[in-house]
Amino acid sequence: MSLLPSTDDVSAEQEGEIQVLGVTEDGTADVFDALASDTARLVLTAIYDEPAPPSALADRLDMSVQNVSYHLNNLEDAGIVQVADTRYSEKGKEMNVYAPADDPVVVFVGTETRKTGFIDLLKRLVGASALLLLGSVLLYIYQGFGLGAGGGSESTIRALLAVPGFEFLLGGLFILSLTVIWWRWNQ
């Protein structure tokens, strides 16, 4: 163990905006090149499981540090991973800790019109889901303070299904699902 300060609080959480790349856009070839080998995909999967420096990834994957470092450099150049922290080895050497990039990447194959429609649908679904969740929580709170119907000595599952907020959430998810199916059918 190193006497130098190091933390283990690096997360694989991605908090940025989703990048939707069309097949012919700048950067897409770099993403395809970086993910072309099985080894690169194994390294990327390991980073999503737990961010780590190249030496720790090499140990977990039973690979050489040089091989892992090569693929990490390619993944970083493509914008798929990033250096999220610095740790110190037992010998005091500074090591970069790699984690998924803040902005997730989606490669979309299709016309520009369909890509725009896909991005618009994603934005609408995220907004609609947030409103649906907010409405469900408000109905649950409303019912929880005795302002709505409910109560009694029902079983837990039956009681949950009787909560207006939960019913609202299920109904809203059903409507969102129908909307996605309709959009997909009409494309």
Short mmCIF file of C-alpha atoms in Angstrom, two decimals:
data_model
loop_
_atom_site.label_atom_id
_atom_site.label_comp_id
_atom_site.label_asym_id
_atom_site.label_seq_id
_atom_site.Cartn_x
_atom_site.Cartn_y
_atom_site.Cartn_z
CA MET A 1 0.00 0.00 0.00
CA SER A 2 1.25 3.46 -0.86
CA LEU A 3 1.86 6.12 1.76
CA LEU A 4 0.73 8.76 -0.72
CA PRO A 5 -2.93 9.85 -0.71
CA SER A 6 -5.26 7.97 -3.06
CA THR A 7 -9.01 7.69 -3.18
CA ASP A 8 -11.33 4.98 -4.44
CA ASP A 9 -14.33 7.23 -5.01
CA VAL A 10 -14.32 7.22 -8.82
CA SER A 11 -17.70 6.29 -10.25
CA ALA A 12 -18.82 4.88 -13.58
CA GLU A 13 -21.80 7.28 -13.54
CA GLN A 14 -22.28 9.32 -16.69
CA GLU A 15 -23.81 12.73 -16.08
CA GLY A 16 -23.38 14.42 -19.44
CA GLU A 17 -25.55 14.72 -22.51
CA ILE A 18 -26.01 11.74 -24.81
CA GLN A 19 -24.02 12.17 -28.03
CA VAL A 20 -25.84 10.72 -31.03
CA LEU A 21 -23.40 10.20 -33.89
CA GLY A 22 -24.52 9.45 -37.42
CA VAL A 23 -22.48 6.93 -39.39
CA THR A 24 -20.92 9.62 -41.59
CA GLU A 25 -20.24 12.21 -38.87
CA ASP A 26 -16.83 13.23 -37.57
CA GLY A 27 -15.76 11.02 -34.71
CA THR A 28 -17.83 7.99 -35.66
CA ALA A 29 -14.92 6.30 -37.42
CA ASP A 30 -12.81 6.81 -34.28
CA VAL A 31 -15.51 5.15 -32.16
CA PHE A 32 -15.73 2.18 -34.55
CA ASP A 33 -11.94 1.88 -34.70
CA ALA A 34 -11.59 2.03 -30.92
CA LEU A 35 -14.24 -0.66 -30.43
CA ALA A 36 -13.15 -2.90 -33.31
CA SER A 37 -11.29 -5.45 -31.19
CA ASP A 38 -12.70 -7.83 -28.61
CA THR A 39 -9.97 -6.71 -26.21
CA ALA A 40 -11.05 -3.07 -26.41
CA ARG A 41 -14.65 -4.05 -25.66
CA LEU A 42 -13.49 -6.14 -22.67
CA VAL A 43 -11.50 -3.19 -21.33
CA LEU A 44 -14.48 -0.86 -21.78
CA THR A 45 -16.82 -3.30 -20.03
CA ALA A 46 -14.36 -3.60 -17.14
CA ILE A 47 -14.28 0.19 -16.80
CA TYR A 48 -18.07 0.32 -16.63
CA ASP A 49 -17.95 -2.37 -13.92
CA GLU A 50 -15.35 -0.47 -11.90
CA PRO A 51 -13.14 2.45 -12.99
CA ALA A 52 -9.46 1.67 -12.45
CA PRO A 53 -5.88 2.41 -13.54
CA PRO A 54 -4.42 0.32 -16.39
CA SER A 55 -2.49 -1.98 -14.04
CA ALA A 56 -5.63 -2.92 -12.07
CA LEU A 57 -7.57 -3.48 -15.29
CA ALA A 58 -4.73 -5.66 -16.61
CA ASP A 59 -4.84 -7.77 -13.44
CA ARG A 60 -8.63 -8.15 -13.60
CA LEU A 61 -8.60 -9.06 -17.29
CA ASP A 62 -5.43 -11.17 -17.16
CA MET A 63 -3.76 -9.03 -19.85
CA SER A 64 -0.54 -7.07 -20.13
CA VAL A 65 -0.50 -3.48 -18.92
CA GLN A 66 0.81 -2.41 -22.34
CA ASN A 67 -2.14 -4.04 -24.13
CA VAL A 68 -4.67 -2.45 -21.77
CA SER A 69 -2.94 0.95 -22.03
CA TYR A 70 -2.99 0.78 -25.83
CA HIS A 71 -6.75 0.19 -25.88
CA LEU A 72 -7.39 2.80 -23.19
CA ASN A 73 -5.56 5.40 -25.28
CA ASN A 74 -7.69 4.53 -28.32
CA LEU A 75 -10.89 4.63 -26.27
CA GLU A 76 -9.89 7.96 -24.75
CA ASP A 77 -9.05 9.45 -28.17
CA ALA A 78 -12.52 8.38 -29.38
CA GLY A 79 -14.16 10.09 -26.39
CA ILE A 80 -15.53 6.86 -24.90
CA VAL A 81 -13.46 6.88 -21.68
CA GLN A 82 -11.73 9.62 -19.72
CA VAL A 83 -9.14 10.05 -17.01
CA ALA A 84 -11.31 10.57 -13.94
CA ASP A 85 -8.76 10.59 -11.13
CA THR A 86 -5.16 9.96 -10.17
CA ARG A 87 -3.93 7.31 -7.77
CA TYR A 88 -0.49 6.40 -6.53
CA SER A 89 1.04 2.94 -6.77
CA GLU A 90 2.84 1.22 -3.90
CA LYS A 91 6.06 2.59 -5.35
CA GLY A 92 4.71 6.15 -5.41
CA LYS A 93 4.16 6.29 -9.18
CA GLU A 94 1.22 8.43 -10.31
CA MET A 95 -1.42 6.40 -12.20
CA ASN A 96 -4.42 7.64 -14.17
CA VAL A 97 -7.78 6.13 -13.23
CA TYR A 98 -10.01 5.59 -16.26
CA ALA A 99 -13.80 5.82 -16.16
CA PRO A 100 -16.55 6.07 -18.79
CA ALA A 101 -16.75 9.49 -20.47
CA ASP A 102 -19.38 11.82 -19.00
CA ASP A 103 -21.16 12.02 -22.36
CA PRO A 104 -22.45 8.58 -23.44
CA VAL A 105 -22.10 7.87 -27.16
CA VAL A 106 -24.83 6.40 -29.35
CA VAL A 107 -24.06 5.57 -32.98
CA PHE A 108 -27.20 5.91 -35.08
CA VAL A 109 -27.49 4.23 -38.45
CA GLY A 110 -30.10 5.88 -40.64
CA THR A 111 -30.93 9.03 -42.55
CA GLU A 112 -30.43 12.46 -41.05
CA THR A 113 -34.21 12.91 -40.84
CA ARG A 114 -34.61 9.70 -38.84
CA LYS A 115 -31.68 10.65 -36.61
CA THR A 116 -33.30 14.00 -35.83
CA GLY A 117 -36.58 12.20 -35.13
CA PHE A 118 -34.78 9.74 -32.86
CA ILE A 119 -33.13 12.54 -30.87
CA ASP A 120 -36.46 14.39 -30.58
CA LEU A 121 -38.16 11.19 -29.38
CA LEU A 122 -35.45 10.64 -26.76
CA LYS A 123 -35.87 14.19 -25.47
CA ARG A 124 -39.64 13.86 -25.34
CA LEU A 125 -39.46 10.50 -23.57
CA VAL A 126 -37.08 11.82 -20.94
CA GLY A 127 -39.29 14.86 -20.34
CA ALA A 128 -42.49 12.81 -20.32
CA SER A 129 -40.97 10.24 -17.98
CA ALA A 130 -39.87 12.96 -15.56
CA LEU A 131 -43.35 14.51 -15.57
CA LEU A 132 -44.91 11.09 -15.13
CA LEU A 133 -42.67 10.32 -12.18
CA LEU A 134 -43.35 13.72 -10.61
CA GLY A 135 -47.09 13.26 -11.01
CA SER A 136 -46.88 9.78 -9.45
CA VAL A 137 -44.94 11.08 -6.47
CA LEU A 138 -47.39 13.93 -5.95
CA LEU A 139 -50.35 11.53 -6.06
CA TYR A 140 -48.57 9.20 -3.64
CA ILE A 141 -47.92 12.08 -1.22
CA TYR A 142 -51.51 13.27 -1.62
CA GLN A 143 -52.76 9.79 -0.76
CA GLY A 144 -50.19 9.36 2.04
CA PHE A 145 -51.41 12.39 3.96
CA GLY A 146 -54.94 10.98 4.05
CA LEU A 147 -56.21 13.43 1.45
CA GLY A 148 -57.01 10.69 -1.04
CA ALA A 149 -58.56 7.24 -0.84
CA GLY A 150 -56.71 4.31 0.64
CA GLY A 151 -55.78 2.73 3.91
CA GLY A 152 -57.15 -0.45 5.37
CA SER A 153 -55.61 -3.80 6.21
CA GLU A 154 -54.84 -5.07 2.70
CA SER A 155 -51.74 -7.03 1.79
CA THR A 156 -48.64 -5.05 0.80
CA ILE A 157 -48.92 -5.79 -2.93
CA ARG A 158 -52.64 -5.11 -3.01
CA ALA A 159 -52.07 -1.88 -1.07
CA LEU A 160 -49.32 -0.81 -3.49
CA LEU A 161 -51.57 -1.48 -6.48
CA ALA A 162 -54.30 0.59 -4.83
CA VAL A 163 -52.07 3.66 -4.52
CA PRO A 164 -53.23 6.25 -7.07
CA GLY A 165 -49.64 7.34 -7.76
CA PHE A 166 -48.62 3.81 -8.69
CA GLU A 167 -51.68 3.38 -10.92
CA PHE A 168 -50.87 6.70 -12.58
CA LEU A 169 -47.26 5.61 -13.15
CA LEU A 170 -48.27 2.27 -14.70
CA GLY A 171 -50.85 3.94 -16.93
CA GLY A 172 -48.37 6.58 -18.02
CA LEU A 173 -45.71 4.00 -18.82
CA PHE A 174 -48.27 2.10 -20.87
CA ILE A 175 -49.12 5.26 -22.83
CA LEU A 176 -45.41 6.04 -23.36
CA SER A 177 -44.89 2.49 -24.64
CA LEU A 178 -47.77 2.85 -27.07
CA THR A 179 -46.31 6.17 -28.25
CA VAL A 180 -42.91 4.59 -28.96
CA ILE A 181 -44.55 1.67 -30.79
CA TRP A 182 -46.66 4.09 -32.86
CA TRP A 183 -43.60 6.22 -33.69
CA ARG A 184 -41.61 3.14 -34.69
CA TRP A 185 -44.51 1.78 -36.79
CA ASN A 186 -44.82 5.06 -38.71
CA GLN A 187 -41.14 5.43 -39.53
#
